[in-house]
Amino acid sequence: MALFAYVNGRYELQRGAGVHIEDRGYQFADGVYEVIAVQNGRLIDEVGHLDRLERSLSALEIAAPMDRAPLGLIMRRLLEKNRIDNGMIYLQITRGVAPRNHAFPEGMKPSIVMTARRLKPFSRSHFRQGVCVITRPDTRWKRCDIKSISLLPNILSKQEAVRSGAFEAWLVDDAGNITEGASSNAWIVTGDARVVTRDAGGAILNGITRQRIIALARENGLSLEERPFSLEEATEAAEAFTTSSTALLRPVVKIDDRVIADGEPGPFSLKLLDLYAAHMERGGEAP
Ligand code: PMP
């Protein structure tokens, strides 16, 4: 079935859809995006994604092209038109179209594009399988908290992961600490049962899945720390895992050539995956 995209006010066949060649997203990566998972027709943690979208827009001084209510309606209409119950929505807003110049005119009209893609429904057995990650130097800027469409270091690191048969590339900062994955947040579980992930700030994107896992861990009495952790601490950890809206939670069993613990997904990772799956089954609403 041919897919529809939403492009600046219109539903168009995705195949032929396009934007202006002087769109600043195309020329400068001057824009932001969100990816929202869809499970059984429900948008998982829609509120968290739209909150972050608004923060990213305001950090870049891009006007919101519309309010949340019409945005929500368009996302649902796009899913309907594409007959998607399980998959994801990609939403991108750029500063808009202007003659190429680094500085931008005031009061620009932002461009908005949405696409939807079908993915396999959640399968517990698939997500319980361990994955391998490689590490790469984190060469990004200091505002990784903004979900910008400028992703060169991320895509190059991910490509190296794929080339070496790994699921993800975890990025390591100049101090030797892991910041996050190329497109996911990085976690470890220490030998004394503390769940650890990098503190939110300019060094990482504060994942919506990350925030949800933190809430679920706390509600279930797990001990949780948001702090930097080194590559060395990670390779010696009891468990490791990586999270994102589409990868959900994947246990990590190998980092570069170092096997984590006994090389099997650990109990905390699997417990948190179950809690996250239950959260999605509830429709991903706020607690
Ligand atoms: N970090 C980066 C760099 C990402 O690209 C993503 C996924 N977009 C994440 C973390 C995870 O964020 P979320 O849980 O909101 O998908």
PDB file of C-alpha atoms and ligand atoms in Angstrom:
ATOM      1  CA  MET A   1       0.000   0.000   0.000  1.00  0.00           C
ATOM      2  CA  ALA A   2       1.341   3.444  -0.928  1.00  0.00           C
ATOM      3  CA  LEU A   3       2.208   5.544   2.125  1.00  0.00           C
ATOM      4  CA  PHE A   4       0.962   9.041   2.854  1.00  0.00           C
ATOM      5  CA  ALA A   5       3.057  11.795   4.395  1.00  0.00           C
ATOM      6  CA  TYR A   6       1.887  15.070   5.888  1.00  0.00           C
ATOM      7  CA  VAL A   7       3.746  18.021   4.329  1.00  0.00           C
ATOM      8  CA  ASN A   8       2.992  21.608   5.331  1.00  0.00           C
ATOM      9  CA  GLY A   9      -0.771  21.239   5.588  1.00  0.00           C
ATOM     10  CA  ARG A  10      -1.371  18.462   3.061  1.00  0.00           C
ATOM     11  CA  TYR A  11      -1.500  14.684   3.024  1.00  0.00           C
ATOM     12  CA  GLU A  12       0.535  13.614   0.004  1.00  0.00           C
ATOM     13  CA  LEU A  13       1.795  10.354  -1.388  1.00  0.00           C
ATOM     14  CA  GLN A  14       5.155   9.940   0.342  1.00  0.00           C
ATOM     15  CA  ARG A  15       6.751   8.694  -2.879  1.00  0.00           C
ATOM     16  CA  GLY A  16       6.499  12.082  -4.582  1.00  0.00           C
ATOM     17  CA  ALA A  17       6.430  14.384  -1.557  1.00  0.00           C
ATOM     18  CA  GLY A  18       9.112  17.042  -1.273  1.00  0.00           C
ATOM     19  CA  VAL A  19      10.126  20.314   0.314  1.00  0.00           C
ATOM     20  CA  HIS A  20      11.680  23.466  -1.095  1.00  0.00           C
ATOM     21  CA  ILE A  21      15.423  23.286  -1.910  1.00  0.00           C
ATOM     22  CA  GLU A  22      15.994  26.386   0.195  1.00  0.00           C
ATOM     23  CA  ASP A  23      14.399  24.887   3.261  1.00  0.00           C
ATOM     24  CA  ARG A  24      16.884  25.527   6.072  1.00  0.00           C
ATOM     25  CA  GLY A  25      16.448  21.948   7.220  1.00  0.00           C
ATOM     26  CA  TYR A  26      17.914  20.804   3.904  1.00  0.00           C
ATOM     27  CA  GLN A  27      20.682  23.412   3.820  1.00  0.00           C
ATOM     28  CA  PHE A  28      21.687  23.801   7.482  1.00  0.00           C
ATOM     29  CA  ALA A  29      20.000  20.938   9.387  1.00  0.00           C
ATOM     30  CA  ASP A  30      18.189  23.857  11.039  1.00  0.00           C
ATOM     31  CA  GLY A  31      15.350  21.953  12.636  1.00  0.00           C
ATOM     32  CA  VAL A  32      14.172  19.480  15.231  1.00  0.00           C
ATOM     33  CA  TYR A  33      12.349  16.169  15.246  1.00  0.00           C
ATOM     34  CA  GLU A  34      10.572  13.554  17.316  1.00  0.00           C
ATOM     35  CA  VAL A  35       9.995   9.845  16.876  1.00  0.00           C
ATOM     36  CA  ILE A  36       6.936   8.477  18.646  1.00  0.00           C
ATOM     37  CA  ALA A  37       6.246   4.760  18.912  1.00  0.00           C
ATOM     38  CA  VAL A  38       2.781   3.478  18.091  1.00  0.00           C
ATOM     39  CA  GLN A  39       1.570   0.305  19.797  1.00  0.00           C
ATOM     40  CA  ASN A  40      -1.944  -1.004  19.166  1.00  0.00           C
ATOM     41  CA  GLY A  41      -2.936   2.375  17.746  1.00  0.00           C
ATOM     42  CA  ARG A  42      -1.730   4.303  20.807  1.00  0.00           C
ATOM     43  CA  LEU A  43       1.012   6.938  20.740  1.00  0.00           C
ATOM     44  CA  ILE A  44       3.376   5.954  23.532  1.00  0.00           C
ATOM     45  CA  ASP A  45       4.188   8.855  25.884  1.00  0.00           C
ATOM     46  CA  GLU A  46       2.849  11.454  23.463  1.00  0.00           C
ATOM     47  CA  VAL A  47       2.849  14.154  26.155  1.00  0.00           C
ATOM     48  CA  GLY A  48       6.545  13.632  26.945  1.00  0.00           C
ATOM     49  CA  HIS A  49       7.455  13.784  23.256  1.00  0.00           C
ATOM     50  CA  LEU A  50       5.444  16.947  22.655  1.00  0.00           C
ATOM     51  CA  ASP A  51       6.947  18.565  25.777  1.00  0.00           C
ATOM     52  CA  ARG A  52      10.440  17.822  24.473  1.00  0.00           C
ATOM     53  CA  LEU A  53       9.515  19.017  20.977  1.00  0.00           C
ATOM     54  CA  GLU A  54       8.453  22.372  22.428  1.00  0.00           C
ATOM     55  CA  ARG A  55      11.694  22.634  24.421  1.00  0.00           C
ATOM     56  CA  SER A  56      13.798  21.846  21.327  1.00  0.00           C
ATOM     57  CA  LEU A  57      11.891  24.427  19.254  1.00  0.00           C
ATOM     58  CA  SER A  58      12.239  27.141  21.837  1.00  0.00           C
ATOM     59  CA  ALA A  59      15.978  26.414  22.332  1.00  0.00           C
ATOM     60  CA  LEU A  60      16.448  27.079  18.606  1.00  0.00           C
ATOM     61  CA  GLU A  61      13.987  30.004  18.507  1.00  0.00           C
ATOM     62  CA  ILE A  62      11.759  28.244  15.995  1.00  0.00           C
ATOM     63  CA  ALA A  63       8.049  29.063  16.340  1.00  0.00           C
ATOM     64  CA  ALA A  64       5.712  26.100  16.903  1.00  0.00           C
ATOM     65  CA  PRO A  65       3.798  25.742  13.614  1.00  0.00           C
ATOM     66  CA  MET A  66       0.605  24.739  15.446  1.00  0.00           C
ATOM     67  CA  ASP A  67      -0.822  23.865  18.863  1.00  0.00           C
ATOM     68  CA  ARG A  68      -0.697  20.405  20.384  1.00  0.00           C
ATOM     69  CA  ALA A  69      -4.331  19.547  19.693  1.00  0.00           C
ATOM     70  CA  PRO A  70      -4.103  19.832  15.861  1.00  0.00           C
ATOM     71  CA  LEU A  71      -0.693  18.141  15.971  1.00  0.00           C
ATOM     72  CA  GLY A  72      -2.272  15.185  17.794  1.00  0.00           C
ATOM     73  CA  LEU A  73      -5.143  15.066  15.287  1.00  0.00           C
ATOM     74  CA  ILE A  74      -2.774  15.069  12.307  1.00  0.00           C
ATOM     75  CA  MET A  75      -0.643  12.275  13.783  1.00  0.00           C
ATOM     76  CA  ARG A  76      -3.755  10.140  14.296  1.00  0.00           C
ATOM     77  CA  ARG A  77      -5.138  10.966  10.847  1.00  0.00           C
ATOM     78  CA  LEU A  78      -1.802   9.994   9.296  1.00  0.00           C
ATOM     79  CA  LEU A  79      -1.858   6.646  11.111  1.00  0.00           C
ATOM     80  CA  GLU A  80      -5.423   6.079   9.902  1.00  0.00           C
ATOM     81  CA  LYS A  81      -4.631   6.976   6.306  1.00  0.00           C
ATOM     82  CA  ASN A  82      -1.667   4.608   6.364  1.00  0.00           C
ATOM     83  CA  ARG A  83      -3.606   1.918   8.305  1.00  0.00           C
ATOM     84  CA  ILE A  84      -0.830   1.652  10.874  1.00  0.00           C
ATOM     85  CA  ASP A  85      -1.524   0.152  14.306  1.00  0.00           C
ATOM     86  CA  ASN A  86       2.050  -0.694  15.239  1.00  0.00           C
ATOM     87  CA  GLY A  87       4.972   1.395  14.126  1.00  0.00           C
ATOM     88  CA  MET A  88       6.237   4.904  14.523  1.00  0.00           C
ATOM     89  CA  ILE A  89       5.602   8.507  13.610  1.00  0.00           C
ATOM     90  CA  TYR A  90       8.438  10.757  12.494  1.00  0.00           C
ATOM     91  CA  LEU A  91       7.738  14.441  12.967  1.00  0.00           C
ATOM     92  CA  GLN A  92      10.133  17.122  11.750  1.00  0.00           C
ATOM     93  CA  ILE A  93       9.910  20.882  12.064  1.00  0.00           C
ATOM     94  CA  THR A  94      12.468  23.132  10.411  1.00  0.00           C
ATOM     95  CA  ARG A  95      12.899  26.892  10.518  1.00  0.00           C
ATOM     96  CA  GLY A  96      11.429  27.132   7.018  1.00  0.00           C
ATOM     97  CA  VAL A  97      12.408  28.492   3.612  1.00  0.00           C
ATOM     98  CA  ALA A  98      14.696  31.505   3.061  1.00  0.00           C
ATOM     99  CA  PRO A  99      17.523  32.466   0.671  1.00  0.00           C
ATOM    100  CA  ARG A 100      20.666  30.712   1.939  1.00  0.00           C
ATOM    101  CA  ASN A 101      22.384  32.758   4.606  1.00  0.00           C
ATOM    102  CA  HIS A 102      23.638  31.615   8.004  1.00  0.00           C
ATOM    103  CA  ALA A 103      21.642  34.288   9.834  1.00  0.00           C
ATOM    104  CA  PHE A 104      17.901  33.850   9.502  1.00  0.00           C
ATOM    105  CA  PRO A 105      15.148  36.399   8.921  1.00  0.00           C
ATOM    106  CA  GLU A 106      12.877  37.100  11.899  1.00  0.00           C
ATOM    107  CA  GLY A 107       9.358  35.707  11.858  1.00  0.00           C
ATOM    108  CA  MET A 108       9.957  32.773   9.509  1.00  0.00           C
ATOM    109  CA  LYS A 109       7.177  30.296   8.812  1.00  0.00           C
ATOM    110  CA  PRO A 110       8.387  26.869   9.983  1.00  0.00           C
ATOM    111  CA  SER A 111       8.016  23.794   7.771  1.00  0.00           C
ATOM    112  CA  ILE A 112       6.416  20.650   9.179  1.00  0.00           C
ATOM    113  CA  VAL A 113       6.626  17.141   7.812  1.00  0.00           C
ATOM    114  CA  MET A 114       5.313  13.897   9.272  1.00  0.00           C
ATOM    115  CA  THR A 115       5.749  10.348   8.067  1.00  0.00           C
ATOM    116  CA  ALA A 116       4.547   7.077   9.550  1.00  0.00           C
ATOM    117  CA  ARG A 117       6.060   3.652   9.266  1.00  0.00           C
ATOM    118  CA  ARG A 118       4.730   0.220  10.122  1.00  0.00           C
ATOM    119  CA  LEU A 119       6.834  -1.943  12.461  1.00  0.00           C
ATOM    120  CA  LYS A 120       6.269  -5.434  13.838  1.00  0.00           C
ATOM    121  CA  PRO A 121       4.113  -5.485  16.984  1.00  0.00           C
ATOM    122  CA  PHE A 122       6.060  -5.773  20.248  1.00  0.00           C
ATOM    123  CA  SER A 123       7.376  -9.266  20.870  1.00  0.00           C
ATOM    124  CA  ARG A 124       8.731 -10.076  24.310  1.00  0.00           C
ATOM    125  CA  SER A 125      11.019 -12.830  23.036  1.00  0.00           C
ATOM    126  CA  HIS A 126      12.603 -10.557  20.417  1.00  0.00           C
ATOM    127  CA  PHE A 127      13.374  -7.720  22.823  1.00  0.00           C
ATOM    128  CA  ARG A 128      14.736 -10.067  25.495  1.00  0.00           C
ATOM    129  CA  GLN A 129      17.603 -11.034  23.196  1.00  0.00           C
ATOM    130  CA  GLY A 130      20.945  -9.482  24.060  1.00  0.00           C
ATOM    131  CA  VAL A 131      22.729  -7.173  21.616  1.00  0.00           C
ATOM    132  CA  CYS A 132      26.343  -6.045  21.144  1.00  0.00           C
ATOM    133  CA  VAL A 133      27.511  -2.436  21.081  1.00  0.00           C
ATOM    134  CA  ILE A 134      30.746  -0.848  19.949  1.00  0.00           C
ATOM    135  CA  THR A 135      32.160   2.385  21.369  1.00  0.00           C
ATOM    136  CA  ARG A 136      33.141   5.487  19.432  1.00  0.00           C
ATOM    137  CA  PRO A 137      34.458   8.890  20.540  1.00  0.00           C
ATOM    138  CA  ASP A 138      31.678  11.380  21.237  1.00  0.00           C
ATOM    139  CA  THR A 139      32.542  14.264  18.904  1.00  0.00           C
ATOM    140  CA  ARG A 140      29.225  16.108  19.226  1.00  0.00           C
ATOM    141  CA  TRP A 141      28.418  19.624  20.395  1.00  0.00           C
ATOM    142  CA  LYS A 142      27.449  20.563  23.951  1.00  0.00           C
ATOM    143  CA  ARG A 143      23.696  20.851  23.321  1.00  0.00           C
ATOM    144  CA  CYS A 144      22.801  17.205  22.773  1.00  0.00           C
ATOM    145  CA  ASP A 145      19.691  17.868  24.900  1.00  0.00           C
ATOM    146  CA  ILE A 146      18.148  19.528  21.813  1.00  0.00           C
ATOM    147  CA  LYS A 147      16.643  16.921  19.488  1.00  0.00           C
ATOM    148  CA  SER A 148      18.163  18.519  16.424  1.00  0.00           C
ATOM    149  CA  ILE A 149      18.069  16.969  12.947  1.00  0.00           C
ATOM    150  CA  SER A 150      21.820  17.655  12.736  1.00  0.00           C
ATOM    151  CA  LEU A 151      23.026  14.100  13.357  1.00  0.00           C
ATOM    152  CA  LEU A 152      26.328  13.607  11.506  1.00  0.00           C
ATOM    153  CA  PRO A 153      28.340  12.144  14.419  1.00  0.00           C
ATOM    154  CA  ASN A 154      25.379   9.928  15.294  1.00  0.00           C
ATOM    155  CA  ILE A 155      24.896   8.530  11.804  1.00  0.00           C
ATOM    156  CA  LEU A 156      28.612   7.953  11.231  1.00  0.00           C
ATOM    157  CA  SER A 157      28.934   6.113  14.556  1.00  0.00           C
ATOM    158  CA  LYS A 158      25.834   4.047  13.845  1.00  0.00           C
ATOM    159  CA  GLN A 159      27.166   3.134  10.422  1.00  0.00           C
ATOM    160  CA  GLU A 160      30.335   1.809  12.031  1.00  0.00           C
ATOM    161  CA  ALA A 161      28.237  -0.217  14.444  1.00  0.00           C
ATOM    162  CA  VAL A 162      26.266  -1.724  11.570  1.00  0.00           C
ATOM    163  CA  ARG A 163      29.483  -2.459   9.637  1.00  0.00           C
ATOM    164  CA  SER A 164      30.875  -4.355  12.568  1.00  0.00           C
ATOM    165  CA  GLY A 165      27.641  -6.271  13.117  1.00  0.00           C
ATOM    166  CA  ALA A 166      26.740  -4.406  16.329  1.00  0.00           C
ATOM    167  CA  PHE A 167      23.308  -3.100  17.278  1.00  0.00           C
ATOM    168  CA  GLU A 168      24.456   0.311  18.494  1.00  0.00           C
ATOM    169  CA  ALA A 169      27.467   2.575  19.039  1.00  0.00           C
ATOM    170  CA  TRP A 170      27.876   3.931  22.564  1.00  0.00           C
ATOM    171  CA  LEU A 171      29.666   7.287  22.612  1.00  0.00           C
ATOM    172  CA  VAL A 172      32.552   8.012  24.965  1.00  0.00           C
ATOM    173  CA  ASP A 173      33.417  11.578  26.020  1.00  0.00           C
ATOM    174  CA  ASP A 174      36.908  13.036  26.556  1.00  0.00           C
ATOM    175  CA  ALA A 175      36.851  12.014  30.233  1.00  0.00           C
ATOM    176  CA  GLY A 176      36.323   8.357  29.285  1.00  0.00           C
ATOM    177  CA  ASN A 177      32.654   8.343  30.307  1.00  0.00           C
ATOM    178  CA  ILE A 178      29.872   6.916  28.213  1.00  0.00           C
ATOM    179  CA  THR A 179      27.359   9.601  27.302  1.00  0.00           C
ATOM    180  CA  GLU A 180      24.710   7.700  25.339  1.00  0.00           C
ATOM    181  CA  GLY A 181      24.188   5.683  22.172  1.00  0.00           C
ATOM    182  CA  ALA A 182      24.088   7.044  18.621  1.00  0.00           C
ATOM    183  CA  SER A 183      20.286   6.824  18.847  1.00  0.00           C
ATOM    184  CA  SER A 184      19.571   5.536  22.348  1.00  0.00           C
ATOM    185  CA  ASN A 185      20.374   6.089  26.027  1.00  0.00           C
ATOM    186  CA  ALA A 186      22.982   3.911  27.741  1.00  0.00           C
ATOM    187  CA  TRP A 187      22.504   2.161  31.087  1.00  0.00           C
ATOM    188  CA  ILE A 188      24.380  -0.171  33.401  1.00  0.00           C
ATOM    189  CA  VAL A 189      23.460  -2.108  36.532  1.00  0.00           C
ATOM    190  CA  THR A 190      26.205  -2.258  39.148  1.00  0.00           C
ATOM    191  CA  GLY A 191      27.231  -5.345  41.115  1.00  0.00           C
ATOM    192  CA  ASP A 192      25.329  -3.943  44.116  1.00  0.00           C
ATOM    193  CA  ALA A 193      22.088  -3.605  42.142  1.00  0.00           C
ATOM    194  CA  ARG A 194      22.081   0.093  41.326  1.00  0.00           C
ATOM    195  CA  VAL A 195      20.624   1.079  37.958  1.00  0.00           C
ATOM    196  CA  VAL A 196      22.802   3.845  36.484  1.00  0.00           C
ATOM    197  CA  THR A 197      22.363   6.175  33.514  1.00  0.00           C
ATOM    198  CA  ARG A 198      24.094   9.440  32.564  1.00  0.00           C
ATOM    199  CA  ASP A 199      22.541  12.515  34.159  1.00  0.00           C
ATOM    200  CA  ALA A 200      20.420  14.667  31.846  1.00  0.00           C
ATOM    201  CA  GLY A 201      22.184  17.813  30.616  1.00  0.00           C
ATOM    202  CA  GLY A 202      23.913  19.017  27.475  1.00  0.00           C
ATOM    203  CA  ALA A 203      25.852  15.759  27.052  1.00  0.00           C
ATOM    204  CA  ILE A 204      22.835  13.579  26.229  1.00  0.00           C
ATOM    205  CA  LEU A 205      19.373  13.623  24.767  1.00  0.00           C
ATOM    206  CA  ASN A 206      17.021  13.097  27.676  1.00  0.00           C
ATOM    207  CA  GLY A 207      15.164  10.156  26.148  1.00  0.00           C
ATOM    208  CA  ILE A 208      11.443   9.846  26.730  1.00  0.00           C
ATOM    209  CA  THR A 209      12.010   6.118  27.185  1.00  0.00           C
ATOM    210  CA  ARG A 210      14.840   7.002  29.612  1.00  0.00           C
ATOM    211  CA  GLN A 211      12.477   9.171  31.656  1.00  0.00           C
ATOM    212  CA  ARG A 212       9.834   6.456  31.645  1.00  0.00           C
ATOM    213  CA  ILE A 213      12.292   3.736  32.721  1.00  0.00           C
ATOM    214  CA  ILE A 214      13.520   6.002  35.550  1.00  0.00           C
ATOM    215  CA  ALA A 215       9.917   6.483  36.734  1.00  0.00           C
ATOM    216  CA  LEU A 216       9.172   2.748  36.476  1.00  0.00           C
ATOM    217  CA  ALA A 217      12.397   1.829  38.307  1.00  0.00           C
ATOM    218  CA  ARG A 218      11.602   4.233  41.147  1.00  0.00           C
ATOM    219  CA  GLU A 219       7.961   3.132  41.411  1.00  0.00           C
ATOM    220  CA  ASN A 220       9.167  -0.436  41.720  1.00  0.00           C
ATOM    221  CA  GLY A 221      11.677   0.293  44.444  1.00  0.00           C
ATOM    222  CA  LEU A 222      14.854  -0.129  42.381  1.00  0.00           C
ATOM    223  CA  SER A 223      17.851   1.946  43.351  1.00  0.00           C
ATOM    224  CA  LEU A 224      18.592   4.450  40.604  1.00  0.00           C
ATOM    225  CA  GLU A 225      21.477   6.833  39.977  1.00  0.00           C
ATOM    226  CA  GLU A 226      21.781   9.509  37.289  1.00  0.00           C
ATOM    227  CA  ARG A 227      25.525  10.115  36.966  1.00  0.00           C
ATOM    228  CA  PRO A 228      28.433   9.679  34.556  1.00  0.00           C
ATOM    229  CA  PHE A 229      29.878   6.164  34.317  1.00  0.00           C
ATOM    230  CA  SER A 230      33.100   5.208  32.597  1.00  0.00           C
ATOM    231  CA  LEU A 231      33.622   2.696  29.833  1.00  0.00           C
ATOM    232  CA  GLU A 232      35.642   0.673  32.326  1.00  0.00           C
ATOM    233  CA  GLU A 233      32.793   0.646  34.850  1.00  0.00           C
ATOM    234  CA  ALA A 234      30.431  -0.435  32.075  1.00  0.00           C
ATOM    235  CA  THR A 235      32.555  -3.353  30.933  1.00  0.00           C
ATOM    236  CA  GLU A 236      32.783  -4.558  34.532  1.00  0.00           C
ATOM    237  CA  ALA A 237      29.088  -4.010  35.290  1.00  0.00           C
ATOM    238  CA  ALA A 238      26.643  -6.759  36.188  1.00  0.00           C
ATOM    239  CA  GLU A 239      24.317  -5.708  33.352  1.00  0.00           C
ATOM    240  CA  ALA A 240      23.981  -3.139  30.624  1.00  0.00           C
ATOM    241  CA  PHE A 241      21.124  -2.063  28.377  1.00  0.00           C
ATOM    242  CA  THR A 242      20.143   0.615  25.893  1.00  0.00           C
ATOM    243  CA  THR A 243      16.770   2.380  25.457  1.00  0.00           C
ATOM    244  CA  SER A 244      14.859   4.368  22.852  1.00  0.00           C
ATOM    245  CA  SER A 245      11.315   4.837  21.605  1.00  0.00           C
ATOM    246  CA  THR A 246      11.740   2.301  18.816  1.00  0.00           C
ATOM    247  CA  ALA A 247      14.442   0.001  20.267  1.00  0.00           C
ATOM    248  CA  LEU A 248      12.471   0.072  23.578  1.00  0.00           C
ATOM    249  CA  LEU A 249      14.877  -1.662  25.953  1.00  0.00           C
ATOM    250  CA  ARG A 250      17.575  -3.999  24.652  1.00  0.00           C
ATOM    251  CA  PRO A 251      19.929  -5.862  26.995  1.00  0.00           C
ATOM    252  CA  VAL A 252      23.569  -5.263  26.040  1.00  0.00           C
ATOM    253  CA  VAL A 253      25.746  -8.360  26.449  1.00  0.00           C
ATOM    254  CA  LYS A 254      28.982  -7.162  24.850  1.00  0.00           C
ATOM    255  CA  ILE A 255      30.759  -3.795  24.652  1.00  0.00           C
ATOM    256  CA  ASP A 256      33.494  -3.818  21.990  1.00  0.00           C
ATOM    257  CA  ASP A 257      35.248  -7.137  22.701  1.00  0.00           C
ATOM    258  CA  ARG A 258      34.295  -7.267  26.406  1.00  0.00           C
ATOM    259  CA  VAL A 259      31.503  -9.653  27.377  1.00  0.00           C
ATOM    260  CA  ILE A 260      29.260  -8.265  30.148  1.00  0.00           C
ATOM    261  CA  ALA A 261      29.029 -10.618  33.141  1.00  0.00           C
ATOM    262  CA  ASP A 262      28.105 -14.090  31.810  1.00  0.00           C
ATOM    263  CA  GLY A 263      27.044 -12.763  28.401  1.00  0.00           C
ATOM    264  CA  GLU A 264      23.333 -13.263  29.075  1.00  0.00           C
ATOM    265  CA  PRO A 265      20.642 -10.565  29.528  1.00  0.00           C
ATOM    266  CA  GLY A 266      20.420  -9.870  33.276  1.00  0.00           C
ATOM    267  CA  PRO A 267      17.404  -9.885  35.631  1.00  0.00           C
ATOM    268  CA  PHE A 268      17.185  -6.102  36.094  1.00  0.00           C
ATOM    269  CA  SER A 269      17.203  -5.449  32.346  1.00  0.00           C
ATOM    270  CA  LEU A 270      14.504  -8.070  31.799  1.00  0.00           C
ATOM    271  CA  LYS A 271      12.424  -6.809  34.719  1.00  0.00           C
ATOM    272  CA  LEU A 272      12.569  -3.233  33.391  1.00  0.00           C
ATOM    273  CA  LEU A 273      11.685  -4.489  29.893  1.00  0.00           C
ATOM    274  CA  ASP A 274       8.609  -6.225  31.370  1.00  0.00           C
ATOM    275  CA  LEU A 275       7.628  -3.061  33.234  1.00  0.00           C
ATOM    276  CA  TYR A 276       8.031  -1.030  30.049  1.00  0.00           C
ATOM    277  CA  ALA A 277       6.006  -3.564  28.037  1.00  0.00           C
ATOM    278  CA  ALA A 278       3.228  -3.351  30.650  1.00  0.00           C
ATOM    279  CA  HIS A 279       3.375   0.448  30.393  1.00  0.00           C
ATOM    280  CA  MET A 280       2.895   0.197  26.613  1.00  0.00           C
ATOM    281  CA  GLU A 281       0.031  -2.254  27.063  1.00  0.00           C
ATOM    282  CA  ARG A 282      -1.676   0.307  29.276  1.00  0.00           C
ATOM    283  CA  GLY A 283      -1.450   2.669  26.291  1.00  0.00           C
ATOM    284  CA  GLY A 284       1.589   4.594  27.463  1.00  0.00           C
ATOM    285  CA  GLU A 285      -0.384   7.056  29.552  1.00  0.00           C
ATOM    286  CA  ALA A 286       1.161   9.147  32.285  1.00  0.00           C
ATOM    287  CA  PRO A 287       1.329   7.317  35.631  1.00  0.00           C
TER     288      PRO A 287
HETATM  289  N1  PMP B   1      19.772   9.601  22.454  1.00  0.00           N
HETATM  290  C1  PMP B   1      19.814   9.874  21.142  1.00  0.00           C
HETATM  291  C2  PMP B   1      21.031  10.521  20.574  1.00  0.00           C
HETATM  292  C3  PMP B   1      18.716   9.539  20.321  1.00  0.00           C
HETATM  293  O1  PMP B   1      18.747   9.824  19.003  1.00  0.00           O
HETATM  294  C4  PMP B   1      17.601   8.889  20.888  1.00  0.00           C
HETATM  295  C5  PMP B   1      16.437   8.461  20.048  1.00  0.00           C
HETATM  296  N2  PMP B   1      15.873   9.475  19.319  1.00  0.00           N
HETATM  297  C6  PMP B   1      17.602   8.642  22.277  1.00  0.00           C
HETATM  298  C7  PMP B   1      18.709   9.013  23.018  1.00  0.00           C
HETATM  299  C8  PMP B   1      16.429   8.002  22.939  1.00  0.00           C
HETATM  300  O2  PMP B   1      15.361   8.916  23.041  1.00  0.00           O
HETATM  301  P1  PMP B   1      13.853   8.436  23.115  1.00  0.00           P
HETATM  302  O3  PMP B   1      13.770   7.471  24.264  1.00  0.00           O
HETATM  303  O4  PMP B   1      13.092   9.680  23.356  1.00  0.00           O
HETATM  304  O5  PMP B   1      13.538   7.777  21.814  1.00  0.00           O
END
